[in-house]
Amino acid sequence: MYIHKVSHYLPEQVVGNEHFTNLNGLSSEWIIERTGIAERRKAGPGENTNTMSIEAVKQLQEKLDLSDVDLIVGATYTPHDTIATLAHVVQHHLNIADIPVVSISSACSSLLNAIEIVEGYFALNKAKRALVVVSEHNTAYNNDQDKVSGHLWGDGSSALLITKERQSDQDFEILTILTGGAAHSGKAIEAVVLKPLELGVIMPYGRDVFINACTYMPKASLDALEKCGLTLSDVDYVLPHQANLRISRNVMKTLELPEEKLISNIQRLGNTGCAGCAIALSENWEQFQDGQHIVVTVFGGGYSYGAMIIKR
């Protein structure tokens, strides 16, 4: 299974930390120290999870023909419509009839769960050319005035074409992917919640999220490497869920890898949920070299987690 191409879309509006200084008194220095975030993107009027999904797909269409896609998997925890999902909107945009179209939500881990769904379809010979679309409209649900987590969130989307067979020497081979749930741990069910009929995204137990993210992302990474017969010495880059720069640095420290191998965009984009890793992969696509291994590791509310090893 291979990642053939990837694209991303970011809204034009940039929200700097001064917005939160003016709103609730949080200084930019305090926000950067605690999260690493200096600015984030915000969807504009008329934009939403679905429209951003289509924009990411349009970017992908500039690179290749998608008319023969035979599976669409969408992922988000900030849906614009829970019935006509982002995956269905993408199918409508592509005008492809009679193919499987599904959506998945497992918080910020949804990218890997979506790819794992593709893996299942491929294994059953029900598809061979899949489009995975991840999109988050966090600011639609966010409460800016929440001093605990209101400054964390950004918007964005990404689209990945995943194929059963290699298409070019620039493809990333997916060597392994594993996912899991850790809802038995700590404050999993209440640490990060988004209840659409109530207050939107809130994070009453951020410390518990931090501890478990710093536990499960390294563990999943090591398990995935072992499954591939690889060691940490084989790792060229680590691409963790873009939740908090302190979490990412902690993961690198636990893995005993230098920070030079860390891929991070949270400083510019904030927490873009399940789209974050895919956006970062798209942003850095051209810099990767043949033979390099990348560990993609995720953690989300609930608690969901996972890791994927890819090799160019």
Coordinates of C-alpha atoms in Angstrom, one line a residue, residues 34-217:
R34 CA 3.0 26.3 26.9
T35 CA 2.1 25.2 23.4
G36 CA 4.6 26.4 20.9
I37 CA 1.8 28.1 18.9
A38 CA 2.4 31.6 17.5
E39 CA -0.4 31.7 15.0
R40 CA -3.2 29.6 13.5
R41 CA -5.5 29.7 10.5
K42 CA -9.2 30.3 10.6
A43 CA -11.8 29.4 8.0
G44 CA -13.5 32.4 6.5
P45 CA -17.2 33.2 5.9
G46 CA -18.7 30.5 3.8
E47 CA -16.0 28.0 4.5
N48 CA -16.5 24.9 6.5
T49 CA -15.2 21.3 6.9
N50 CA -16.8 20.3 3.6
T51 CA -15.6 23.2 1.5
M52 CA -12.1 22.9 2.9
S53 CA -12.2 19.2 1.9
I54 CA -13.1 20.0 -1.6
E55 CA -10.3 22.6 -1.8
A56 CA -7.7 20.0 -0.7
V57 CA -9.1 17.6 -3.4
K58 CA -8.8 20.4 -6.0
Q59 CA -5.2 20.8 -5.1
L60 CA -4.7 17.1 -5.6
Q61 CA -6.5 17.2 -8.9
E62 CA -3.9 19.7 -10.1
K63 CA -1.3 16.9 -9.7
L64 CA -3.2 13.9 -11.1
D65 CA -6.4 12.5 -12.4
L66 CA -8.8 11.2 -9.7
S67 CA -11.5 9.9 -12.1
D68 CA -10.6 6.3 -11.3
V69 CA -10.8 6.5 -7.5
D70 CA -12.8 3.6 -6.3
L71 CA -13.0 4.4 -2.5
I72 CA -13.4 7.6 -0.6
V73 CA -12.7 7.7 3.2
G74 CA -13.3 11.0 5.0
A75 CA -12.2 11.9 8.6
T76 CA -13.1 14.7 10.9
Y77 CA -14.4 15.3 14.4
T78 CA -15.8 18.8 13.5
P79 CA -18.4 17.9 10.8
H80 CA -20.3 20.5 8.9
D81 CA -23.0 17.8 8.3
T82 CA -23.2 14.5 10.0
I83 CA -25.4 12.9 7.3
A84 CA -24.1 14.2 4.0
T85 CA -20.5 13.8 5.3
L86 CA -17.4 15.4 3.9
A87 CA -16.7 12.1 2.0
H88 CA -20.1 12.3 0.3
V89 CA -19.4 15.9 -0.6
V90 CA -16.1 14.9 -2.1
Q91 CA -17.8 12.2 -4.1
H92 CA -20.3 14.7 -5.4
H93 CA -17.4 17.0 -6.4
L94 CA -15.6 14.2 -8.3
N95 CA -18.9 12.9 -9.8
I96 CA -17.8 9.3 -9.4
A97 CA -20.8 6.9 -9.2
D98 CA -21.2 3.6 -7.3
I99 CA -18.1 3.5 -5.1
P100 CA -17.8 3.0 -1.3
V101 CA -17.9 6.3 0.6
V102 CA -17.4 6.2 4.3
S103 CA -16.5 8.6 7.1
I104 CA -14.6 8.0 10.4
S105 CA -14.2 9.9 13.6
S106 CA -11.7 8.9 16.3
A107 CA -10.7 12.4 17.4
C108 CA -7.2 13.5 16.3
S109 CA -6.2 9.9 15.4
S110 CA -8.7 9.7 12.6
L111 CA -6.1 10.0 9.8
L112 CA -4.6 6.6 10.7
N113 CA -7.9 5.0 11.3
A114 CA -9.0 6.2 7.8
I115 CA -5.9 4.7 6.2
E116 CA -6.5 1.5 8.1
I117 CA -10.0 1.4 6.6
V118 CA -8.4 1.7 3.2
E119 CA -6.0 -1.2 4.1
G120 CA -9.0 -3.4 4.9
Y121 CA -10.7 -2.6 1.5
F122 CA -7.5 -3.3 -0.3
A123 CA -7.0 -6.6 1.5
L124 CA -10.6 -7.7 0.6
N125 CA -9.9 -6.7 -3.1
K126 CA -12.8 -4.2 -2.9
A127 CA -10.7 -1.2 -3.9
K128 CA -7.3 -0.4 -5.3
R129 CA -7.2 3.4 -5.6
A130 CA -8.5 5.3 -2.5
L131 CA -8.9 8.9 -1.6
V132 CA -8.5 9.8 2.0
V133 CA -9.6 13.3 3.0
V134 CA -9.1 14.8 6.5
S135 CA -10.5 18.2 7.4
E136 CA -11.1 20.1 10.6
H137 CA -13.1 23.3 11.2
N138 CA -12.1 23.7 14.8
T139 CA -12.9 27.4 15.1
A140 CA -16.5 26.6 14.3
Y141 CA -16.8 24.8 17.6
N142 CA -14.1 26.6 19.6
N143 CA -14.7 29.1 22.4
D144 CA -12.0 31.8 22.0
Q145 CA -12.6 33.0 25.5
D146 CA -11.7 29.7 27.1
K147 CA -8.3 30.4 28.7
V148 CA -7.5 26.7 29.0
S149 CA -7.8 25.6 25.3
G150 CA -9.4 28.4 23.3
H151 CA -6.0 29.4 21.8
L152 CA -5.0 26.0 20.6
W153 CA -7.1 25.4 17.5
G154 CA -6.7 26.0 13.8
D155 CA -8.5 25.0 10.6
G156 CA -7.2 23.1 7.6
S157 CA -7.6 20.0 5.4
S158 CA -5.6 17.5 3.4
A159 CA -6.2 14.9 0.7
L160 CA -4.1 11.7 0.1
L161 CA -4.3 9.3 -2.8
I162 CA -3.5 5.8 -1.6
T163 CA -2.9 3.0 -4.0
K164 CA -2.6 -0.7 -3.7
E165 CA 0.3 -0.9 -6.1
R166 CA 3.3 1.5 -6.5
Q167 CA 2.7 4.3 -9.0
S168 CA 6.1 6.0 -9.0
D169 CA 9.5 6.0 -7.3
Q170 CA 8.3 9.1 -5.3
D171 CA 5.6 7.1 -3.5
F172 CA 5.7 6.4 0.2
E173 CA 5.3 2.7 1.0
I174 CA 3.2 2.2 4.1
L175 CA 5.2 -0.5 5.9
T176 CA 2.8 -0.9 8.8
I177 CA 0.0 0.9 10.6
L178 CA -1.4 0.2 14.0
T179 CA -4.1 1.9 16.0
G180 CA -5.7 1.4 19.4
G181 CA -7.9 2.8 22.0
A182 CA -6.9 3.7 25.6
A183 CA -10.3 4.8 26.9
H184 CA -9.5 2.8 30.1
S185 CA -6.7 5.3 31.0
G186 CA -6.9 8.3 33.2
K187 CA -9.6 10.9 32.3
A188 CA -10.0 9.6 28.7
I189 CA -13.8 10.1 28.5
E190 CA -13.8 13.6 29.9
A191 CA -10.4 15.1 29.2
V192 CA -11.3 16.6 25.8
V193 CA -14.9 16.8 24.7
L194 CA -16.9 18.4 22.0
K195 CA -20.6 18.2 22.6
P196 CA -22.3 20.1 19.7
L197 CA -25.4 20.9 21.8
E198 CA -23.4 22.3 24.6
L199 CA -20.2 24.4 24.7
G200 CA -18.1 23.1 21.9
V201 CA -14.5 22.0 22.4
I202 CA -13.4 22.0 26.1
M203 CA -10.3 20.5 27.7
P204 CA -10.9 20.3 31.5
Y205 CA -8.0 17.8 32.1
G206 CA -5.2 19.0 29.9
R207 CA -2.5 17.6 32.1
D208 CA -4.0 14.1 31.8
V209 CA -4.0 14.5 28.0
F210 CA -0.4 15.5 28.1
I211 CA 0.7 12.6 30.2
N212 CA -1.2 10.0 28.1
A213 CA -0.1 11.5 24.8
C214 CA 3.5 11.4 25.9
T215 CA 3.0 7.8 26.9
Y216 CA 1.1 6.3 24.0
M217 CA 2.8 8.0 21.0

